[in-house]
């Protein structure tokens, strides 16, 4: 029987208790059970009821009214007891072999990303998730672990890293607020510190929820975070969304500088709602 090191799973959560329920249920059915699961709440709801001592819960209040995603993930890492860390988004259900595959590759490298598949409807059980989900075009399925040399492609929704490495590089940069850029920023830290990154066939099933395309509901956060990122790294992240904002005259870029022309209207935000999986 293969032996794997003890490891901590870190989940940050804001209100999505149904998503959290299914994600935790799958974690506890994994081929390799986590040594602990740390949930960092970013809301004012009561703690999630659990009968297992593996689940530990912490709370990080909003930062000036905005979710502090980076701070919540950093808090989870600081509280973790074990050196093997797996970060998992609250709406990502791990496949039975997801953790096992990440731990196997983490023995050989610095950062291991899993691969998401996206559920097209809400679920009421954990059956047949593979058949109910589709791959993201930017993250096609892989048969074997592949070296990821483009650090801009780092997604934080499922990845493994050693706590010692995470703390050494300072974790997530916590001056971002709300949505966007904190994971791309961490990817740049990986590149700067010459940490090796792989993506594997460790599958998570992203649970269905309402999305906005483009994400006009996060417009202010995206612009704020893009400006901070540019100051730190010399280029703008999230250009796919910024270009969409530019097309509708919300922003303009002149001489490499991003300027807000106007805010999206409530009607524009409503029209951006999508029923697609991603």
PDB file of C-alpha atoms in Angstrom:
ATOM      1  CA  UNK A   1       0.000   0.000   0.000  1.00  0.00           C
ATOM      2  CA  UNK A   2       1.423   3.385  -1.016  1.00  0.00           C
ATOM      3  CA  UNK A   3       2.289   5.786   1.788  1.00  0.00           C
ATOM      4  CA  UNK A   4       1.630   9.508   1.429  1.00  0.00           C
ATOM      5  CA  UNK A   5       2.711  12.320   3.748  1.00  0.00           C
ATOM      6  CA  UNK A   6       0.232  13.970   6.059  1.00  0.00           C
ATOM      7  CA  UNK A   7      -1.271  17.018   4.387  1.00  0.00           C
ATOM      8  CA  UNK A   8      -3.562  19.989   4.974  1.00  0.00           C
ATOM      9  CA  UNK A   9      -6.399  21.073   2.686  1.00  0.00           C
ATOM     10  CA  UNK A  10      -7.230  24.793   2.785  1.00  0.00           C
ATOM     11  CA  UNK A  11     -10.650  26.062   1.674  1.00  0.00           C
ATOM     12  CA  UNK A  12     -11.800  29.685   1.838  1.00  0.00           C
ATOM     13  CA  UNK A  13     -15.528  30.307   1.938  1.00  0.00           C
ATOM     14  CA  UNK A  14     -17.975  33.196   1.655  1.00  0.00           C
ATOM     15  CA  UNK A  15     -21.608  32.106   2.073  1.00  0.00           C
ATOM     16  CA  UNK A  16     -21.521  29.213  -0.425  1.00  0.00           C
ATOM     17  CA  UNK A  17     -22.544  26.581   2.110  1.00  0.00           C
ATOM     18  CA  UNK A  18     -24.166  24.191  -0.390  1.00  0.00           C
ATOM     19  CA  UNK A  19     -20.996  24.198  -2.453  1.00  0.00           C
ATOM     20  CA  UNK A  20     -18.971  23.688   0.730  1.00  0.00           C
ATOM     21  CA  UNK A  21     -21.136  20.699   1.700  1.00  0.00           C
ATOM     22  CA  UNK A  22     -20.444  18.790  -1.527  1.00  0.00           C
ATOM     23  CA  UNK A  23     -16.760  19.735  -1.597  1.00  0.00           C
ATOM     24  CA  UNK A  24     -16.223  18.520   1.981  1.00  0.00           C
ATOM     25  CA  UNK A  25     -18.196  15.344   1.325  1.00  0.00           C
ATOM     26  CA  UNK A  26     -15.880  14.527  -1.579  1.00  0.00           C
ATOM     27  CA  UNK A  27     -12.764  15.395   0.448  1.00  0.00           C
ATOM     28  CA  UNK A  28     -13.745  12.820   3.040  1.00  0.00           C
ATOM     29  CA  UNK A  29     -14.298  10.166   0.339  1.00  0.00           C
ATOM     30  CA  UNK A  30     -10.870  10.712  -1.209  1.00  0.00           C
ATOM     31  CA  UNK A  31      -8.503   7.807  -1.836  1.00  0.00           C
ATOM     32  CA  UNK A  32      -6.139   9.697   0.498  1.00  0.00           C
ATOM     33  CA  UNK A  33      -7.975  11.419   3.360  1.00  0.00           C
ATOM     34  CA  UNK A  34      -6.613  14.848   4.383  1.00  0.00           C
ATOM     35  CA  UNK A  35      -4.905  15.013   7.768  1.00  0.00           C
ATOM     36  CA  UNK A  36      -6.866  18.221   8.365  1.00  0.00           C
ATOM     37  CA  UNK A  37      -9.215  20.493   6.444  1.00  0.00           C
ATOM     38  CA  UNK A  38      -8.973  24.177   7.288  1.00  0.00           C
ATOM     39  CA  UNK A  39     -11.953  26.349   6.363  1.00  0.00           C
ATOM     40  CA  UNK A  40     -11.436  30.107   6.485  1.00  0.00           C
ATOM     41  CA  UNK A  41     -14.782  31.913   6.502  1.00  0.00           C
ATOM     42  CA  UNK A  42     -15.015  35.400   5.016  1.00  0.00           C
ATOM     43  CA  UNK A  43     -18.623  36.039   6.058  1.00  0.00           C
ATOM     44  CA  UNK A  44     -20.677  36.458   9.224  1.00  0.00           C
ATOM     45  CA  UNK A  45     -22.520  33.129   9.006  1.00  0.00           C
ATOM     46  CA  UNK A  46     -22.197  30.617  11.822  1.00  0.00           C
ATOM     47  CA  UNK A  47     -19.579  27.897  11.461  1.00  0.00           C
ATOM     48  CA  UNK A  48     -20.366  24.938   9.240  1.00  0.00           C
ATOM     49  CA  UNK A  49     -21.549  22.008  11.365  1.00  0.00           C
ATOM     50  CA  UNK A  50     -19.284  18.998  11.173  1.00  0.00           C
ATOM     51  CA  UNK A  51     -18.987  15.855  13.266  1.00  0.00           C
ATOM     52  CA  UNK A  52     -15.361  15.215  12.287  1.00  0.00           C
ATOM     53  CA  UNK A  53     -12.380  16.647  14.120  1.00  0.00           C
ATOM     54  CA  UNK A  54     -10.481  16.824  10.823  1.00  0.00           C
ATOM     55  CA  UNK A  55     -12.336  20.038   9.983  1.00  0.00           C
ATOM     56  CA  UNK A  56     -11.027  23.204  11.636  1.00  0.00           C
ATOM     57  CA  UNK A  57     -12.688  26.561  11.089  1.00  0.00           C
ATOM     58  CA  UNK A  58     -11.351  30.100  11.234  1.00  0.00           C
ATOM     59  CA  UNK A  59     -12.723  33.510  10.356  1.00  0.00           C
ATOM     60  CA  UNK A  60     -11.256  36.493   8.533  1.00  0.00           C
ATOM     61  CA  UNK A  61     -13.558  39.523   8.253  1.00  0.00           C
ATOM     62  CA  UNK A  62     -13.938  41.532   5.090  1.00  0.00           C
ATOM     63  CA  UNK A  63     -11.278  44.142   4.372  1.00  0.00           C
ATOM     64  CA  UNK A  64     -12.918  47.559   3.980  1.00  0.00           C
ATOM     65  CA  UNK A  65     -16.083  45.807   2.820  1.00  0.00           C
ATOM     66  CA  UNK A  66     -14.312  43.557   0.313  1.00  0.00           C
ATOM     67  CA  UNK A  67     -13.511  39.857   0.507  1.00  0.00           C
ATOM     68  CA  UNK A  68      -9.893  39.342   1.491  1.00  0.00           C
ATOM     69  CA  UNK A  69      -9.197  36.252  -0.616  1.00  0.00           C
ATOM     70  CA  UNK A  70      -5.421  36.502  -0.381  1.00  0.00           C
ATOM     71  CA  UNK A  71      -5.468  37.095   3.378  1.00  0.00           C
ATOM     72  CA  UNK A  72      -7.835  34.168   3.916  1.00  0.00           C
ATOM     73  CA  UNK A  73      -5.613  31.758   2.004  1.00  0.00           C
ATOM     74  CA  UNK A  74      -2.549  33.043   3.855  1.00  0.00           C
ATOM     75  CA  UNK A  75      -4.296  32.531   7.196  1.00  0.00           C
ATOM     76  CA  UNK A  76      -5.128  28.959   6.237  1.00  0.00           C
ATOM     77  CA  UNK A  77      -1.495  28.276   5.380  1.00  0.00           C
ATOM     78  CA  UNK A  78      -0.273  29.815   8.636  1.00  0.00           C
ATOM     79  CA  UNK A  79      -2.662  27.670  10.682  1.00  0.00           C
ATOM     80  CA  UNK A  80      -1.845  24.449   8.808  1.00  0.00           C
ATOM     81  CA  UNK A  81       0.033  21.828  10.819  1.00  0.00           C
ATOM     82  CA  UNK A  82       1.630  20.024   7.882  1.00  0.00           C
ATOM     83  CA  UNK A  83       4.148  20.949   5.197  1.00  0.00           C
ATOM     84  CA  UNK A  84       2.123  19.523   2.306  1.00  0.00           C
ATOM     85  CA  UNK A  85      -0.610  22.060   1.494  1.00  0.00           C
ATOM     86  CA  UNK A  86      -3.437  21.665  -0.985  1.00  0.00           C
ATOM     87  CA  UNK A  87      -5.489  24.792  -1.724  1.00  0.00           C
ATOM     88  CA  UNK A  88      -9.002  24.037  -2.928  1.00  0.00           C
ATOM     89  CA  UNK A  89     -11.717  26.510  -3.929  1.00  0.00           C
ATOM     90  CA  UNK A  90     -14.988  26.085  -2.069  1.00  0.00           C
ATOM     91  CA  UNK A  91     -16.896  25.282  -5.268  1.00  0.00           C
ATOM     92  CA  UNK A  92     -14.434  22.636  -6.510  1.00  0.00           C
ATOM     93  CA  UNK A  93     -15.301  18.997  -5.791  1.00  0.00           C
ATOM     94  CA  UNK A  94     -12.137  16.866  -5.811  1.00  0.00           C
ATOM     95  CA  UNK A  95     -12.158  13.647  -7.779  1.00  0.00           C
ATOM     96  CA  UNK A  96     -11.485  10.556  -5.668  1.00  0.00           C
ATOM     97  CA  UNK A  97      -7.823  10.459  -6.806  1.00  0.00           C
ATOM     98  CA  UNK A  98      -7.231  14.218  -6.958  1.00  0.00           C
ATOM     99  CA  UNK A  99      -5.258  14.563  -3.711  1.00  0.00           C
ATOM    100  CA  UNK A 100      -3.302  11.372  -4.341  1.00  0.00           C
ATOM    101  CA  UNK A 101      -2.147  12.615  -7.749  1.00  0.00           C
ATOM    102  CA  UNK A 102      -1.134  16.024  -6.418  1.00  0.00           C
ATOM    103  CA  UNK A 103       0.849  14.516  -3.536  1.00  0.00           C
ATOM    104  CA  UNK A 104       2.573  12.065  -5.860  1.00  0.00           C
ATOM    105  CA  UNK A 105       3.852  14.848  -8.124  1.00  0.00           C
ATOM    106  CA  UNK A 106       4.616  17.183  -5.183  1.00  0.00           C
ATOM    107  CA  UNK A 107       7.326  14.743  -4.114  1.00  0.00           C
ATOM    108  CA  UNK A 108       9.151  15.639  -7.336  1.00  0.00           C
ATOM    109  CA  UNK A 109       8.480  19.333  -7.892  1.00  0.00           C
ATOM    110  CA  UNK A 110       7.529  22.650  -6.238  1.00  0.00           C
ATOM    111  CA  UNK A 111       3.979  23.495  -7.345  1.00  0.00           C
ATOM    112  CA  UNK A 112       1.342  21.111  -8.658  1.00  0.00           C
ATOM    113  CA  UNK A 113      -1.865  22.336 -10.267  1.00  0.00           C
ATOM    114  CA  UNK A 114      -4.894  20.157 -10.758  1.00  0.00           C
ATOM    115  CA  UNK A 115      -7.239  20.406 -13.738  1.00  0.00           C
ATOM    116  CA  UNK A 116     -10.839  21.656 -13.492  1.00  0.00           C
ATOM    117  CA  UNK A 117     -13.880  20.301 -15.267  1.00  0.00           C
ATOM    118  CA  UNK A 118     -17.017  22.407 -15.114  1.00  0.00           C
ATOM    119  CA  UNK A 119     -20.424  21.058 -14.113  1.00  0.00           C
ATOM    120  CA  UNK A 120     -23.185  22.401 -16.350  1.00  0.00           C
ATOM    121  CA  UNK A 121     -25.977  22.153 -13.739  1.00  0.00           C
ATOM    122  CA  UNK A 122     -26.401  22.156  -9.981  1.00  0.00           C
ATOM    123  CA  UNK A 123     -26.060  18.707  -8.419  1.00  0.00           C
ATOM    124  CA  UNK A 124     -27.879  16.694  -5.765  1.00  0.00           C
ATOM    125  CA  UNK A 125     -25.329  13.874  -5.400  1.00  0.00           C
ATOM    126  CA  UNK A 126     -21.742  12.973  -6.273  1.00  0.00           C
ATOM    127  CA  UNK A 127     -22.623  10.430  -8.960  1.00  0.00           C
ATOM    128  CA  UNK A 128     -21.392  10.617 -12.567  1.00  0.00           C
ATOM    129  CA  UNK A 129     -19.679  13.989 -12.178  1.00  0.00           C
ATOM    130  CA  UNK A 130     -17.310  13.298 -15.038  1.00  0.00           C
ATOM    131  CA  UNK A 131     -20.200  12.772 -17.449  1.00  0.00           C
ATOM    132  CA  UNK A 132     -21.975  15.894 -16.156  1.00  0.00           C
ATOM    133  CA  UNK A 133     -18.974  18.184 -16.678  1.00  0.00           C
ATOM    134  CA  UNK A 134     -16.990  19.747 -19.509  1.00  0.00           C
ATOM    135  CA  UNK A 135     -13.334  20.744 -19.812  1.00  0.00           C
ATOM    136  CA  UNK A 136     -12.302  24.388 -19.899  1.00  0.00           C
ATOM    137  CA  UNK A 137     -10.694  25.327 -23.249  1.00  0.00           C
ATOM    138  CA  UNK A 138      -7.800  27.017 -21.432  1.00  0.00           C
ATOM    139  CA  UNK A 139      -7.149  23.942 -19.285  1.00  0.00           C
ATOM    140  CA  UNK A 140      -7.583  20.865 -21.501  1.00  0.00           C
ATOM    141  CA  UNK A 141      -7.322  17.506 -19.805  1.00  0.00           C
ATOM    142  CA  UNK A 142      -3.855  15.972 -19.566  1.00  0.00           C
ATOM    143  CA  UNK A 143      -2.956  12.298 -19.377  1.00  0.00           C
ATOM    144  CA  UNK A 144       0.354  12.789 -17.581  1.00  0.00           C
ATOM    145  CA  UNK A 145       1.907  15.646 -15.617  1.00  0.00           C
ATOM    146  CA  UNK A 146       3.027  18.520 -17.836  1.00  0.00           C
ATOM    147  CA  UNK A 147       5.540  21.249 -17.046  1.00  0.00           C
ATOM    148  CA  UNK A 148       3.877  24.685 -17.008  1.00  0.00           C
ATOM    149  CA  UNK A 149       6.364  27.320 -18.142  1.00  0.00           C
ATOM    150  CA  UNK A 150       3.853  30.155 -18.581  1.00  0.00           C
ATOM    151  CA  UNK A 151       3.331  31.352 -15.020  1.00  0.00           C
ATOM    152  CA  UNK A 152       0.495  33.610 -16.156  1.00  0.00           C
ATOM    153  CA  UNK A 153      -1.513  30.390 -16.546  1.00  0.00           C
ATOM    154  CA  UNK A 154      -1.467  29.665 -12.816  1.00  0.00           C
ATOM    155  CA  UNK A 155      -4.963  29.212 -11.367  1.00  0.00           C
ATOM    156  CA  UNK A 156      -5.357  28.963  -7.614  1.00  0.00           C
ATOM    157  CA  UNK A 157      -8.585  26.922  -7.590  1.00  0.00           C
ATOM    158  CA  UNK A 158      -6.669  23.655  -6.992  1.00  0.00           C
ATOM    159  CA  UNK A 159      -2.930  23.439  -6.338  1.00  0.00           C
ATOM    160  CA  UNK A 160      -0.402  21.868  -4.018  1.00  0.00           C
ATOM    161  CA  UNK A 161       2.718  23.459  -2.534  1.00  0.00           C
ATOM    162  CA  UNK A 162       4.978  22.896   0.452  1.00  0.00           C
ATOM    163  CA  UNK A 163       4.227  25.210   3.354  1.00  0.00           C
ATOM    164  CA  UNK A 164       7.915  26.012   3.687  1.00  0.00           C
ATOM    165  CA  UNK A 165       8.014  27.266   0.074  1.00  0.00           C
ATOM    166  CA  UNK A 166       4.719  29.146   0.427  1.00  0.00           C
ATOM    167  CA  UNK A 167       5.882  31.036   3.505  1.00  0.00           C
ATOM    168  CA  UNK A 168       9.347  31.685   2.091  1.00  0.00           C
ATOM    169  CA  UNK A 169       7.932  33.594  -0.886  1.00  0.00           C
ATOM    170  CA  UNK A 170       5.446  35.472   1.316  1.00  0.00           C
ATOM    171  CA  UNK A 171       2.253  33.726   0.227  1.00  0.00           C
ATOM    172  CA  UNK A 172      -0.451  35.658  -1.623  1.00  0.00           C
ATOM    173  CA  UNK A 173      -0.003  39.428  -1.856  1.00  0.00           C
ATOM    174  CA  UNK A 174      -2.752  40.779   0.384  1.00  0.00           C
ATOM    175  CA  UNK A 175      -3.227  44.329  -0.966  1.00  0.00           C
ATOM    176  CA  UNK A 176      -5.631  43.161  -3.636  1.00  0.00           C
ATOM    177  CA  UNK A 177      -9.317  43.497  -2.842  1.00  0.00           C
ATOM    178  CA  UNK A 178     -12.256  41.522  -4.082  1.00  0.00           C
ATOM    179  CA  UNK A 179     -11.972  39.661  -7.381  1.00  0.00           C
ATOM    180  CA  UNK A 180      -8.947  39.103  -9.537  1.00  0.00           C
ATOM    181  CA  UNK A 181      -5.150  39.156  -9.896  1.00  0.00           C
ATOM    182  CA  UNK A 182      -4.062  37.588  -6.601  1.00  0.00           C
ATOM    183  CA  UNK A 183      -3.476  34.190  -8.203  1.00  0.00           C
ATOM    184  CA  UNK A 184      -1.667  35.663 -11.221  1.00  0.00           C
ATOM    185  CA  UNK A 185       0.480  37.614  -8.766  1.00  0.00           C
ATOM    186  CA  UNK A 186       1.399  34.410  -6.933  1.00  0.00           C
ATOM    187  CA  UNK A 187       2.319  32.864 -10.273  1.00  0.00           C
ATOM    188  CA  UNK A 188       4.783  35.718 -10.819  1.00  0.00           C
ATOM    189  CA  UNK A 189       6.295  34.990  -7.407  1.00  0.00           C
ATOM    190  CA  UNK A 190       6.771  31.376  -8.451  1.00  0.00           C
ATOM    191  CA  UNK A 191       8.555  32.566 -11.598  1.00  0.00           C
ATOM    192  CA  UNK A 192      10.700  35.089  -9.692  1.00  0.00           C
ATOM    193  CA  UNK A 193      11.807  32.459  -7.184  1.00  0.00           C
ATOM    194  CA  UNK A 194      12.397  29.910  -9.948  1.00  0.00           C
ATOM    195  CA  UNK A 195       9.910  27.395  -8.537  1.00  0.00           C
ATOM    196  CA  UNK A 196       8.984  24.578 -10.897  1.00  0.00           C
ATOM    197  CA  UNK A 197       5.300  24.207 -11.738  1.00  0.00           C
ATOM    198  CA  UNK A 198       3.420  21.240 -13.210  1.00  0.00           C
ATOM    199  CA  UNK A 199      -0.215  20.611 -14.125  1.00  0.00           C
ATOM    200  CA  UNK A 200      -1.588  17.115 -13.606  1.00  0.00           C
ATOM    201  CA  UNK A 201      -4.670  14.997 -14.209  1.00  0.00           C
ATOM    202  CA  UNK A 202      -5.824  15.658 -10.628  1.00  0.00           C
ATOM    203  CA  UNK A 203      -9.425  16.556 -11.505  1.00  0.00           C
ATOM    204  CA  UNK A 204     -11.771  18.848  -9.614  1.00  0.00           C
ATOM    205  CA  UNK A 205     -15.387  19.412 -10.635  1.00  0.00           C
ATOM    206  CA  UNK A 206     -16.256  23.091 -10.525  1.00  0.00           C
ATOM    207  CA  UNK A 207     -19.792  23.434  -9.213  1.00  0.00           C
ATOM    208  CA  UNK A 208     -22.274  25.353 -11.286  1.00  0.00           C
ATOM    209  CA  UNK A 209     -23.198  28.884 -10.240  1.00  0.00           C
ATOM    210  CA  UNK A 210     -24.230  32.138 -11.883  1.00  0.00           C
ATOM    211  CA  UNK A 211     -21.418  33.783 -13.830  1.00  0.00           C
ATOM    212  CA  UNK A 212     -21.032  37.136 -15.557  1.00  0.00           C
ATOM    213  CA  UNK A 213     -19.273  37.365 -18.929  1.00  0.00           C
ATOM    214  CA  UNK A 214     -17.576  39.758 -18.866  1.00  0.00           C
ATOM    215  CA  UNK A 215     -17.485  40.014 -15.040  1.00  0.00           C
ATOM    216  CA  UNK A 216     -18.970  43.499 -14.812  1.00  0.00           C
ATOM    217  CA  UNK A 217     -20.161  42.672 -11.301  1.00  0.00           C
ATOM    218  CA  UNK A 218     -16.471  42.760 -10.299  1.00  0.00           C
ATOM    219  CA  UNK A 219     -15.525  45.753 -12.461  1.00  0.00           C
ATOM    220  CA  UNK A 220     -14.152  48.009  -9.712  1.00  0.00           C
ATOM    221  CA  UNK A 221     -12.137  45.222  -8.098  1.00  0.00           C
ATOM    222  CA  UNK A 222     -10.655  44.115 -11.418  1.00  0.00           C
ATOM    223  CA  UNK A 223      -9.521  47.657 -12.274  1.00  0.00           C
ATOM    224  CA  UNK A 224      -8.138  48.308  -8.780  1.00  0.00           C
ATOM    225  CA  UNK A 225      -6.250  45.018  -8.723  1.00  0.00           C
ATOM    226  CA  UNK A 226      -4.986  45.414 -12.288  1.00  0.00           C
ATOM    227  CA  UNK A 227      -3.440  48.765 -11.357  1.00  0.00           C
ATOM    228  CA  UNK A 228      -1.696  47.280  -8.317  1.00  0.00           C
ATOM    229  CA  UNK A 229      -0.453  44.308 -10.344  1.00  0.00           C
ATOM    230  CA  UNK A 230       0.947  46.632 -13.031  1.00  0.00           C
ATOM    231  CA  UNK A 231       2.888  48.577 -10.404  1.00  0.00           C
ATOM    232  CA  UNK A 232       4.363  45.332  -9.055  1.00  0.00           C
ATOM    233  CA  UNK A 233       5.101  43.413 -12.250  1.00  0.00           C
ATOM    234  CA  UNK A 234       5.121  45.910 -15.113  1.00  0.00           C
ATOM    235  CA  UNK A 235       2.160  44.607 -17.125  1.00  0.00           C
ATOM    236  CA  UNK A 236      -1.602  44.277 -16.775  1.00  0.00           C
ATOM    237  CA  UNK A 237      -3.216  40.950 -15.868  1.00  0.00           C
ATOM    238  CA  UNK A 238      -6.718  39.847 -16.907  1.00  0.00           C
ATOM    239  CA  UNK A 239      -6.310  41.454 -20.326  1.00  0.00           C
ATOM    240  CA  UNK A 240      -9.096  39.295 -21.757  1.00  0.00           C
ATOM    241  CA  UNK A 241     -11.559  41.125 -19.486  1.00  0.00           C
ATOM    242  CA  UNK A 242      -9.905  44.530 -19.738  1.00  0.00           C
ATOM    243  CA  UNK A 243     -10.140  44.335 -23.546  1.00  0.00           C
ATOM    244  CA  UNK A 244     -13.863  43.552 -23.224  1.00  0.00           C
ATOM    245  CA  UNK A 245     -14.246  46.620 -20.994  1.00  0.00           C
ATOM    246  CA  UNK A 246     -12.372  48.655 -23.610  1.00  0.00           C
ATOM    247  CA  UNK A 247     -14.738  47.492 -26.379  1.00  0.00           C
ATOM    248  CA  UNK A 248     -17.732  48.912 -24.492  1.00  0.00           C
ATOM    249  CA  UNK A 249     -15.959  52.206 -23.668  1.00  0.00           C
ATOM    250  CA  UNK A 250     -15.699  51.514 -19.963  1.00  0.00           C
ATOM    251  CA  UNK A 251     -11.921  51.926 -19.995  1.00  0.00           C
ATOM    252  CA  UNK A 252      -9.134  52.963 -22.308  1.00  0.00           C
ATOM    253  CA  UNK A 253      -5.422  52.221 -22.390  1.00  0.00           C
ATOM    254  CA  UNK A 254      -3.163  55.026 -23.594  1.00  0.00           C
ATOM    255  CA  UNK A 255       0.628  54.839 -23.436  1.00  0.00           C
ATOM    256  CA  UNK A 256       0.358  51.751 -21.268  1.00  0.00           C
ATOM    257  CA  UNK A 257      -1.916  53.422 -18.712  1.00  0.00           C
ATOM    258  CA  UNK A 258      -5.371  52.110 -17.864  1.00  0.00           C
ATOM    259  CA  UNK A 259      -8.043  54.767 -17.357  1.00  0.00           C
ATOM    260  CA  UNK A 260     -11.665  54.289 -16.287  1.00  0.00           C
ATOM    261  CA  UNK A 261     -14.065  56.222 -18.526  1.00  0.00           C
ATOM    262  CA  UNK A 262     -17.274  55.245 -16.763  1.00  0.00           C
ATOM    263  CA  UNK A 263     -18.790  52.587 -14.537  1.00  0.00           C
ATOM    264  CA  UNK A 264     -21.006  49.845 -15.966  1.00  0.00           C
ATOM    265  CA  UNK A 265     -24.712  50.466 -15.588  1.00  0.00           C
ATOM    266  CA  UNK A 266     -26.980  48.133 -13.631  1.00  0.00           C
ATOM    267  CA  UNK A 267     -28.575  47.123 -16.928  1.00  0.00           C
ATOM    268  CA  UNK A 268     -25.180  46.260 -18.441  1.00  0.00           C
ATOM    269  CA  UNK A 269     -24.320  44.158 -15.409  1.00  0.00           C
ATOM    270  CA  UNK A 270     -27.636  42.328 -15.632  1.00  0.00           C
ATOM    271  CA  UNK A 271     -27.140  41.646 -19.344  1.00  0.00           C
ATOM    272  CA  UNK A 272     -23.703  40.152 -18.615  1.00  0.00           C
ATOM    273  CA  UNK A 273     -25.288  37.268 -16.701  1.00  0.00           C
ATOM    274  CA  UNK A 274     -24.606  33.942 -18.352  1.00  0.00           C
ATOM    275  CA  UNK A 275     -26.035  30.441 -17.975  1.00  0.00           C
ATOM    276  CA  UNK A 276     -22.818  28.868 -19.244  1.00  0.00           C
ATOM    277  CA  UNK A 277     -20.630  26.723 -17.018  1.00  0.00           C
ATOM    278  CA  UNK A 278     -17.724  29.182 -17.286  1.00  0.00           C
TER     279      UNK A 278
END
